[in-house]
Short mmCIF file of C-alpha atoms in Angstrom, two decimals:
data_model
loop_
_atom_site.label_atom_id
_atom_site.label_comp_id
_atom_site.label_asym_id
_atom_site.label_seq_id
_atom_site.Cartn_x
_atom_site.Cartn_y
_atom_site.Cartn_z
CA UNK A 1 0.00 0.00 0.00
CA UNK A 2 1.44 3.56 -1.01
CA UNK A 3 1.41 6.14 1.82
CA UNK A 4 -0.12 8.75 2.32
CA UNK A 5 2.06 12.60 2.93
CA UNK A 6 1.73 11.40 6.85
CA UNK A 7 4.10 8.78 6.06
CA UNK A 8 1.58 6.15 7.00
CA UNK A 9 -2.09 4.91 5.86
CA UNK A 10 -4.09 7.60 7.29
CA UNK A 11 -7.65 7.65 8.87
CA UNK A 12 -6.55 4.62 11.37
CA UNK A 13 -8.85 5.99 14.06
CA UNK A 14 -10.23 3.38 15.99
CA UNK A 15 -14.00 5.03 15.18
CA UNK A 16 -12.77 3.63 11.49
CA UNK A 17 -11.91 0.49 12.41
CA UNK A 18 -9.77 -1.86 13.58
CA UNK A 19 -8.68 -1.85 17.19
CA UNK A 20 -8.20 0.87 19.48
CA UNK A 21 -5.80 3.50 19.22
CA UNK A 22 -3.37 5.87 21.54
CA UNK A 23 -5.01 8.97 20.33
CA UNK A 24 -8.86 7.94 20.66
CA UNK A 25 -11.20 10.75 21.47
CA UNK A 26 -12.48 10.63 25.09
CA UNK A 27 -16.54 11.56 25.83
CA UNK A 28 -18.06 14.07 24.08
CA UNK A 29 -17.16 17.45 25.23
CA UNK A 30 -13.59 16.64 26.55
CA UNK A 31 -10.39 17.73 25.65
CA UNK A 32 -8.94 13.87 25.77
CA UNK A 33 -9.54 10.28 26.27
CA UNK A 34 -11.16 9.94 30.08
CA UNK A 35 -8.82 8.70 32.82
CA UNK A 36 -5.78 8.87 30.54
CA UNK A 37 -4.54 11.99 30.23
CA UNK A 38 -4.17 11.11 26.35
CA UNK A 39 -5.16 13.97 23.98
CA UNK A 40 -7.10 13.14 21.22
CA UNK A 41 -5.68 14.19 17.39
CA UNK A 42 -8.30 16.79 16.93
CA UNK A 43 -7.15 18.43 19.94
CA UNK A 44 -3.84 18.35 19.51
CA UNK A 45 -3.97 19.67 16.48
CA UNK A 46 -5.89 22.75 17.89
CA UNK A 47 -3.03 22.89 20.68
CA UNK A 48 -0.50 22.79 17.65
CA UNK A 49 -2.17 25.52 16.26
CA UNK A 50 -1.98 27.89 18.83
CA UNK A 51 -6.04 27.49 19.42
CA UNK A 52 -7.54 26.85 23.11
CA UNK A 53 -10.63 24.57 22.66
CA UNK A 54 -13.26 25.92 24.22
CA UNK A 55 -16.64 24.63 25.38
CA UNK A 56 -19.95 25.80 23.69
CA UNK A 57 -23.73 25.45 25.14
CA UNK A 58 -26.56 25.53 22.80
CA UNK A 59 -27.24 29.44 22.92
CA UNK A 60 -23.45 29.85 22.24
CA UNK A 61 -23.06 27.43 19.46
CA UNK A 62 -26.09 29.52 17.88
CA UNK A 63 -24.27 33.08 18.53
CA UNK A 64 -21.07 31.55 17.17
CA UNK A 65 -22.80 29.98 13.96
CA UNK A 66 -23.90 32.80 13.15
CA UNK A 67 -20.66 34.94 13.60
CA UNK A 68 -19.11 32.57 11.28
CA UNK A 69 -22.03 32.47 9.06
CA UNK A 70 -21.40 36.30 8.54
CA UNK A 71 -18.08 35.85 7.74
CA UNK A 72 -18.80 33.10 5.16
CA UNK A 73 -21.07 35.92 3.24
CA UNK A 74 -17.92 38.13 3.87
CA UNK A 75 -15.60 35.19 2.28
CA UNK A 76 -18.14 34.78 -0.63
CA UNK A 77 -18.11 38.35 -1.95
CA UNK A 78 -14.15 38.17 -1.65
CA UNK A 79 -14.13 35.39 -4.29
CA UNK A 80 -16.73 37.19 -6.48
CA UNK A 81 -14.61 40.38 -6.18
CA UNK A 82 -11.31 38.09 -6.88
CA UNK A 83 -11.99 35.68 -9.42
CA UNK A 84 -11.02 33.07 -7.03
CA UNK A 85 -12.22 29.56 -7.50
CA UNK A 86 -12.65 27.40 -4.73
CA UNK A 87 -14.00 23.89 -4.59
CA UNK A 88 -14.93 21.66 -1.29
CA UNK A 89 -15.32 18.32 -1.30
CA UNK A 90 -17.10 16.17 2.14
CA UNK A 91 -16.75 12.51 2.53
CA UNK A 92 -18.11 11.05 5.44
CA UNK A 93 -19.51 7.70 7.04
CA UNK A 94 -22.99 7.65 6.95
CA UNK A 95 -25.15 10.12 9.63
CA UNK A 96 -21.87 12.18 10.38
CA UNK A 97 -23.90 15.10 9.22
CA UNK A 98 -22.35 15.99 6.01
CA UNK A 99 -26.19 17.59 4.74
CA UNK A 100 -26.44 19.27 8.15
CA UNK A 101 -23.14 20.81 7.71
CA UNK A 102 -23.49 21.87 3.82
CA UNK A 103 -26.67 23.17 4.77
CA UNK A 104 -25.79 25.23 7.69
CA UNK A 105 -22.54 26.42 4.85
CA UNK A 106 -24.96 27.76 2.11
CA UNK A 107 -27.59 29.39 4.36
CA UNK A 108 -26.78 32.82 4.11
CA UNK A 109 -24.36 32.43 0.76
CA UNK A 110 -25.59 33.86 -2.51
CA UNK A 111 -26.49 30.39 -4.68
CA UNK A 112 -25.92 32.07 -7.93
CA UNK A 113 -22.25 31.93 -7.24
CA UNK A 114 -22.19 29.10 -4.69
CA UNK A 115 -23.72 25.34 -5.75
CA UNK A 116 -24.06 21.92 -4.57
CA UNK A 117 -23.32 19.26 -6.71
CA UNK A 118 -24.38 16.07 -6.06
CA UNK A 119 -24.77 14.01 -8.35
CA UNK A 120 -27.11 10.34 -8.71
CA UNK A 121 -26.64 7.19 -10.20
CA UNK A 122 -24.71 7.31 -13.68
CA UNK A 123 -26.85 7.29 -17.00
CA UNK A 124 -25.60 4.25 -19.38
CA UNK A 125 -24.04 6.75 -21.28
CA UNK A 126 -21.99 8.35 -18.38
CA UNK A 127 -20.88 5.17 -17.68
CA UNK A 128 -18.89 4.57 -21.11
CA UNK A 129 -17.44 8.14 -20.23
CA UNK A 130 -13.99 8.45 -18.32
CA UNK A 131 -15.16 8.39 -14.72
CA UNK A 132 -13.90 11.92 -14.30
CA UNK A 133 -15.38 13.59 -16.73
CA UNK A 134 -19.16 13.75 -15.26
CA UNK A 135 -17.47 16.01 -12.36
CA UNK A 136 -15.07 18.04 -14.17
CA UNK A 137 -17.58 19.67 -15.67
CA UNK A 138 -19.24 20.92 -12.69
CA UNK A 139 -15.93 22.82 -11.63
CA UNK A 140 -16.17 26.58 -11.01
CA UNK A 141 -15.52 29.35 -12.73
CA UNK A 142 -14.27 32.86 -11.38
CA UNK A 143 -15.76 33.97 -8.73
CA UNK A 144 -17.29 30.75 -7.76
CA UNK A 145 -17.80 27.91 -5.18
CA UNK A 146 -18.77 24.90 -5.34
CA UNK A 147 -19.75 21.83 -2.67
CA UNK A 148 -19.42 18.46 -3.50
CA UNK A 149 -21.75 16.56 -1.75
CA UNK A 150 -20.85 13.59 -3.60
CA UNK A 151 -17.44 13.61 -5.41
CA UNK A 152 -15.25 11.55 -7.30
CA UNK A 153 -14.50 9.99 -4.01
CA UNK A 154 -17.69 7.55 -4.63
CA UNK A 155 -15.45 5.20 -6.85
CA UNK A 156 -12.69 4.83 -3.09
CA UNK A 157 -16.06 4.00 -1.27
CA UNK A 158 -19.22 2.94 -2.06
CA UNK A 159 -18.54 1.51 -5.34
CA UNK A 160 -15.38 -0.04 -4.23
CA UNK A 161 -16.96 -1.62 -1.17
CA UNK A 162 -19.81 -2.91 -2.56
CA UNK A 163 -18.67 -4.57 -5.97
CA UNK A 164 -19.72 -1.43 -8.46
CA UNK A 165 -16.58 -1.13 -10.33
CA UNK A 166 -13.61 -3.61 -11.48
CA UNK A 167 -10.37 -4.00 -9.75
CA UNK A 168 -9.02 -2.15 -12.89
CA UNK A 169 -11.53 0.42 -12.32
CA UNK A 170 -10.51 1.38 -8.83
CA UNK A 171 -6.89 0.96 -9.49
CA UNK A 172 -7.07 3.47 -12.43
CA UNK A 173 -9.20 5.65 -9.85
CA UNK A 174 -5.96 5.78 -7.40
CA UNK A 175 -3.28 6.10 -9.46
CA UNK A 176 -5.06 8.89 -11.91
CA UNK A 177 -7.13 11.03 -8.81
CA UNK A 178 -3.60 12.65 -7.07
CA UNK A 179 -2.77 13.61 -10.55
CA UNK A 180 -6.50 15.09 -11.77
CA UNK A 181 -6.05 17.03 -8.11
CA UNK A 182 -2.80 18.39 -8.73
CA UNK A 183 -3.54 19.70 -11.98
CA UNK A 184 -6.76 21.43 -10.35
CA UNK A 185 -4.50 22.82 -7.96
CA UNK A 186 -1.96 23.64 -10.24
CA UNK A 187 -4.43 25.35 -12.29
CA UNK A 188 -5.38 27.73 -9.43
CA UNK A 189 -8.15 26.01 -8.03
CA UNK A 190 -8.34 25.76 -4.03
CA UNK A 191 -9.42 22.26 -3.28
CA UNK A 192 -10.26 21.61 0.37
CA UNK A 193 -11.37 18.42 1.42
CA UNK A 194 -13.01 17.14 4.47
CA UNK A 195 -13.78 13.95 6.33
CA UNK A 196 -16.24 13.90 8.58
CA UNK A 197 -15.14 11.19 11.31
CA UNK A 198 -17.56 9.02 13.10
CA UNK A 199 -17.14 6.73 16.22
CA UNK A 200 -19.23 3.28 15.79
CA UNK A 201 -21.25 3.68 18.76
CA UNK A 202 -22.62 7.26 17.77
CA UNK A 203 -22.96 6.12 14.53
CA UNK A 204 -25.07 3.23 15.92
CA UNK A 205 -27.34 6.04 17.88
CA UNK A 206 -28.07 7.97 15.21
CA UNK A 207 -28.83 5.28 12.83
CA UNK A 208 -31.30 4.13 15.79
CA UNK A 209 -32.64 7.34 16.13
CA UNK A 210 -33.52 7.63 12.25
CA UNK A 211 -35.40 3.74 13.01
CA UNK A 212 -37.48 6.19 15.92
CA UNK A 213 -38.18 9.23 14.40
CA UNK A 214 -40.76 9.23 11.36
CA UNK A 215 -39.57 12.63 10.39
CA UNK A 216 -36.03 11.12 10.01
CA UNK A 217 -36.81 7.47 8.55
CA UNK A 218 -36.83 8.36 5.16
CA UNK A 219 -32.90 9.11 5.70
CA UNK A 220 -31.95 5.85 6.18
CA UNK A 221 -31.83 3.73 2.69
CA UNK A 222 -31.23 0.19 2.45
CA UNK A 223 -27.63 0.71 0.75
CA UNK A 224 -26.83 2.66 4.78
CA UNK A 225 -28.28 -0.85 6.28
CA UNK A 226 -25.51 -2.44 3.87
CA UNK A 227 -22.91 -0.31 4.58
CA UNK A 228 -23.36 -0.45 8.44
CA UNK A 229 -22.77 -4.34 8.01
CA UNK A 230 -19.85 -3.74 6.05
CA UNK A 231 -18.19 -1.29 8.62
CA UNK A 232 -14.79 -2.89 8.46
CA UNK A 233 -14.67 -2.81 4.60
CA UNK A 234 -15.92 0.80 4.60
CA UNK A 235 -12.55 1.61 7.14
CA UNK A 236 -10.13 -0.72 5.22
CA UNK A 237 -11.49 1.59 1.84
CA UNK A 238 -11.07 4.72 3.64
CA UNK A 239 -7.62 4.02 4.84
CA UNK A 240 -6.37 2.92 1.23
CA UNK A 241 -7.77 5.93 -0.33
CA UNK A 242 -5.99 8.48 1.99
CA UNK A 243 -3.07 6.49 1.46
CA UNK A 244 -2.75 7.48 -2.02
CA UNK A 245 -4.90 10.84 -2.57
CA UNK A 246 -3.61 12.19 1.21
CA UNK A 247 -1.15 14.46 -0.67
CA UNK A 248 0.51 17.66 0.20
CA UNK A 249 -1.22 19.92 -2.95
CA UNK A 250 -4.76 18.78 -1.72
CA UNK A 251 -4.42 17.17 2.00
CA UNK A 252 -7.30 15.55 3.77
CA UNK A 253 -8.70 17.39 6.56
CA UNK A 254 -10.55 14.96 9.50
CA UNK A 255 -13.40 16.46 11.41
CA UNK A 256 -14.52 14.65 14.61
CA UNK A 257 -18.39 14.48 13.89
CA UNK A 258 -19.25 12.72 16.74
CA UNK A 259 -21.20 15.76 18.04
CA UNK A 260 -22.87 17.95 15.02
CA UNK A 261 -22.30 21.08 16.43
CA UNK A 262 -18.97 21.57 17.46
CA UNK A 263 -18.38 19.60 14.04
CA UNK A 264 -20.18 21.81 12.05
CA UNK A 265 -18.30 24.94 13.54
CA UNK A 266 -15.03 23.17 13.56
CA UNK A 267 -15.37 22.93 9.73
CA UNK A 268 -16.83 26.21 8.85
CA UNK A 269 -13.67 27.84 10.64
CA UNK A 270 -11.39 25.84 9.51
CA UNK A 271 -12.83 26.82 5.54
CA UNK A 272 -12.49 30.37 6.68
CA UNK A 273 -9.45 30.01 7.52
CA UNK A 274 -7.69 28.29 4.18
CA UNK A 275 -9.49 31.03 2.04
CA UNK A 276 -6.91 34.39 2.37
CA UNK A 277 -10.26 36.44 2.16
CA UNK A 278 -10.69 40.06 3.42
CA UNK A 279 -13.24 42.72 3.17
CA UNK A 280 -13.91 44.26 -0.43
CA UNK A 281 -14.97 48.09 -1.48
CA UNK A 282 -18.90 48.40 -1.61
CA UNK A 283 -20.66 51.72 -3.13
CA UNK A 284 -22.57 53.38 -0.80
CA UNK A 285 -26.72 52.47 -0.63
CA UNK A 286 -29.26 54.91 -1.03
CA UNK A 287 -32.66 54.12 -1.30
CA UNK A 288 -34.49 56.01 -4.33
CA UNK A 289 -38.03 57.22 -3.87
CA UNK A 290 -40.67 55.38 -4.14
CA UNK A 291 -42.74 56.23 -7.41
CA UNK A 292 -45.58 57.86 -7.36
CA UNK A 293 -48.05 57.43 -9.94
CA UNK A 294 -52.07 57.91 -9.96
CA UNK A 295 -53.03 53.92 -10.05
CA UNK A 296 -55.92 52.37 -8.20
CA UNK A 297 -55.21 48.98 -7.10
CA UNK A 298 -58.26 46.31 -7.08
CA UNK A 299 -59.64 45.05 -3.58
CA UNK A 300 -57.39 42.97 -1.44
CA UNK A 301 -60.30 40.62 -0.66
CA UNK A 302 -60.58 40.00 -4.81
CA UNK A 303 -57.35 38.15 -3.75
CA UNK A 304 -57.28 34.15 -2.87
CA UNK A 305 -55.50 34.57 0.47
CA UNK A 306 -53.85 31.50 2.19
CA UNK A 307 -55.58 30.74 5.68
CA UNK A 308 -54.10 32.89 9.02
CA UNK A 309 -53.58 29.94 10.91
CA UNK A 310 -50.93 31.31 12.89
CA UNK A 311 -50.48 34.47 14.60
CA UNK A 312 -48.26 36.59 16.31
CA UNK A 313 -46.84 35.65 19.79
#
């Protein structure tokens, strides 16, 4: 197995497989692993940084969203103003809230110059086409961004796992992906791309919770069902694929997901803070005055009016 710019097959996490390892997370909401003293990777890496992890409660995850949801809006008219192109790509196990977190991304963003792609099943004529060439074409232009919600990454994981390409397939998939990524790169294209990590036994709660909740049940599809049994195969997969596409031009960036929040504001900063954004000139607003013009509108009760269930608190 090639390795990855770690030196080593990457994403061994013991949430990923495999046994249990040194630098395994502790509870949710601590700093390291419980009775140990150990410091789990995604806080060392903060602690690397320079950056003091901090606890967050609900109303302070909410003020802090939205800080960093204002700054995304900030970040977005920088790359309109710039011509910079920027492309994010999420991988995840299933329920570590990739959706949740693209969601909470694009909420304020302009979507004329910020998409999702996401793209289904391949048509019998994609699949005579080189794999790549169904998601080259969705890259952005200047001034854009653009989410992959399902990238090129499907071929390392899903269709790997469960028997949807050839050996020659996947094979061709490693060697050619580091290259198609350092051309991107090369090209002046910022590729960022994120894993969202999950530990089993959260994994195992939320998939539970989908089983509860009616509202949620539609989430789960039978393909999830098939890749929770396959949960070793799924690590083994991941762990090949960041050895060879882990590279220096386009690293892989691992998010504990094991609580959505903090995950979800982990991510966003860490966006913010590859993109060398800053603020850009705006002309000054006025409002012009509203016409006025003799016109007699017709009755508001000739309109079909939806029903006032609801009213003011």
């Amino acid at each position: 197995m090639a390795q990855g710019q770690h030196g080593g097959p990457a994403g061994d996490r013991a949430d990923d497989g495999g046994g249990a390892t040194a630098g395994a997370a502790g509870p949710r909401g601590t700093a390291g692993t419980a009775g140990t003293g150990v410091v789990d990777p995604s806080t060392a890496a903060a602690l690397a940084a320079g950056i003091t992890p901090c606890r967050v409660s609900r109303k302070e995850y909410e003020k802090e969203l939205d800080r960093l949801q204002t700054e995304l809006v900030r970040m977005q008219e920088w790359i309109r103003h710039t011509g910079f192109r920027l492309v994010v790509v999420f991988e995840r196990r299933d329920t570590a809230g990739k959706g949740g977190t693209i969601k909470r991304i694009l909420d304020r963003l302009n979507a004329r110059q910020c998409r999702v792609v996401a793209l289904g099943t391949p048509t019998e004529r994609e699949r005579t086409q080189w794999y790549f060439q169904r998601y080259l074409v969705h890259l952005p232009a200047a001034g854009e961004i653009v989410l992959l919600d399902r990238s090129w990454y499907n071929r390392a994981g899903v269709e790997r796992v469960m028997g949807f390409c050839t050996d020659g397939e996947y094979d061709d998939f490693l060697r050619t992906c580091p290259q198609i990524e350092r051309a991107l790169v090369c090209s002046g294209i910022v590729l960022v791309k994120y894993w969202l990590s999950l530990s089993d036994e959260e994994q195992e709660r939320r998939f539970q919770e989908r089983i509860d909740n009616p509202g949620k049940r539609w989430k789960l599809s039978a393909m999830d069902l098939e890749a929770r049994a396959r949960w070793v195969d799924f690590a083994a997969a991941k762990d090949e694929m960041f050895a060879y596409t882990d590279i220096r031009e386009a690293p892989w960036h691992v998010v504990d997901a094991d609580d959505k929040r903090t995950a979800r504001l982990n991510l966003i900063s860490h966006l913010l803070s590859v993109v060398p954004y800053g603020d850009v000139p705006h002309e000054r607003v006025v409002l012009p005055p509203r016409q006025e013009k003799a016109y007699k509108r017709p009755p508001i009760d000739s309109q079909t009016w939806v029903p006032r269930r609801y009213l003011q608190g």
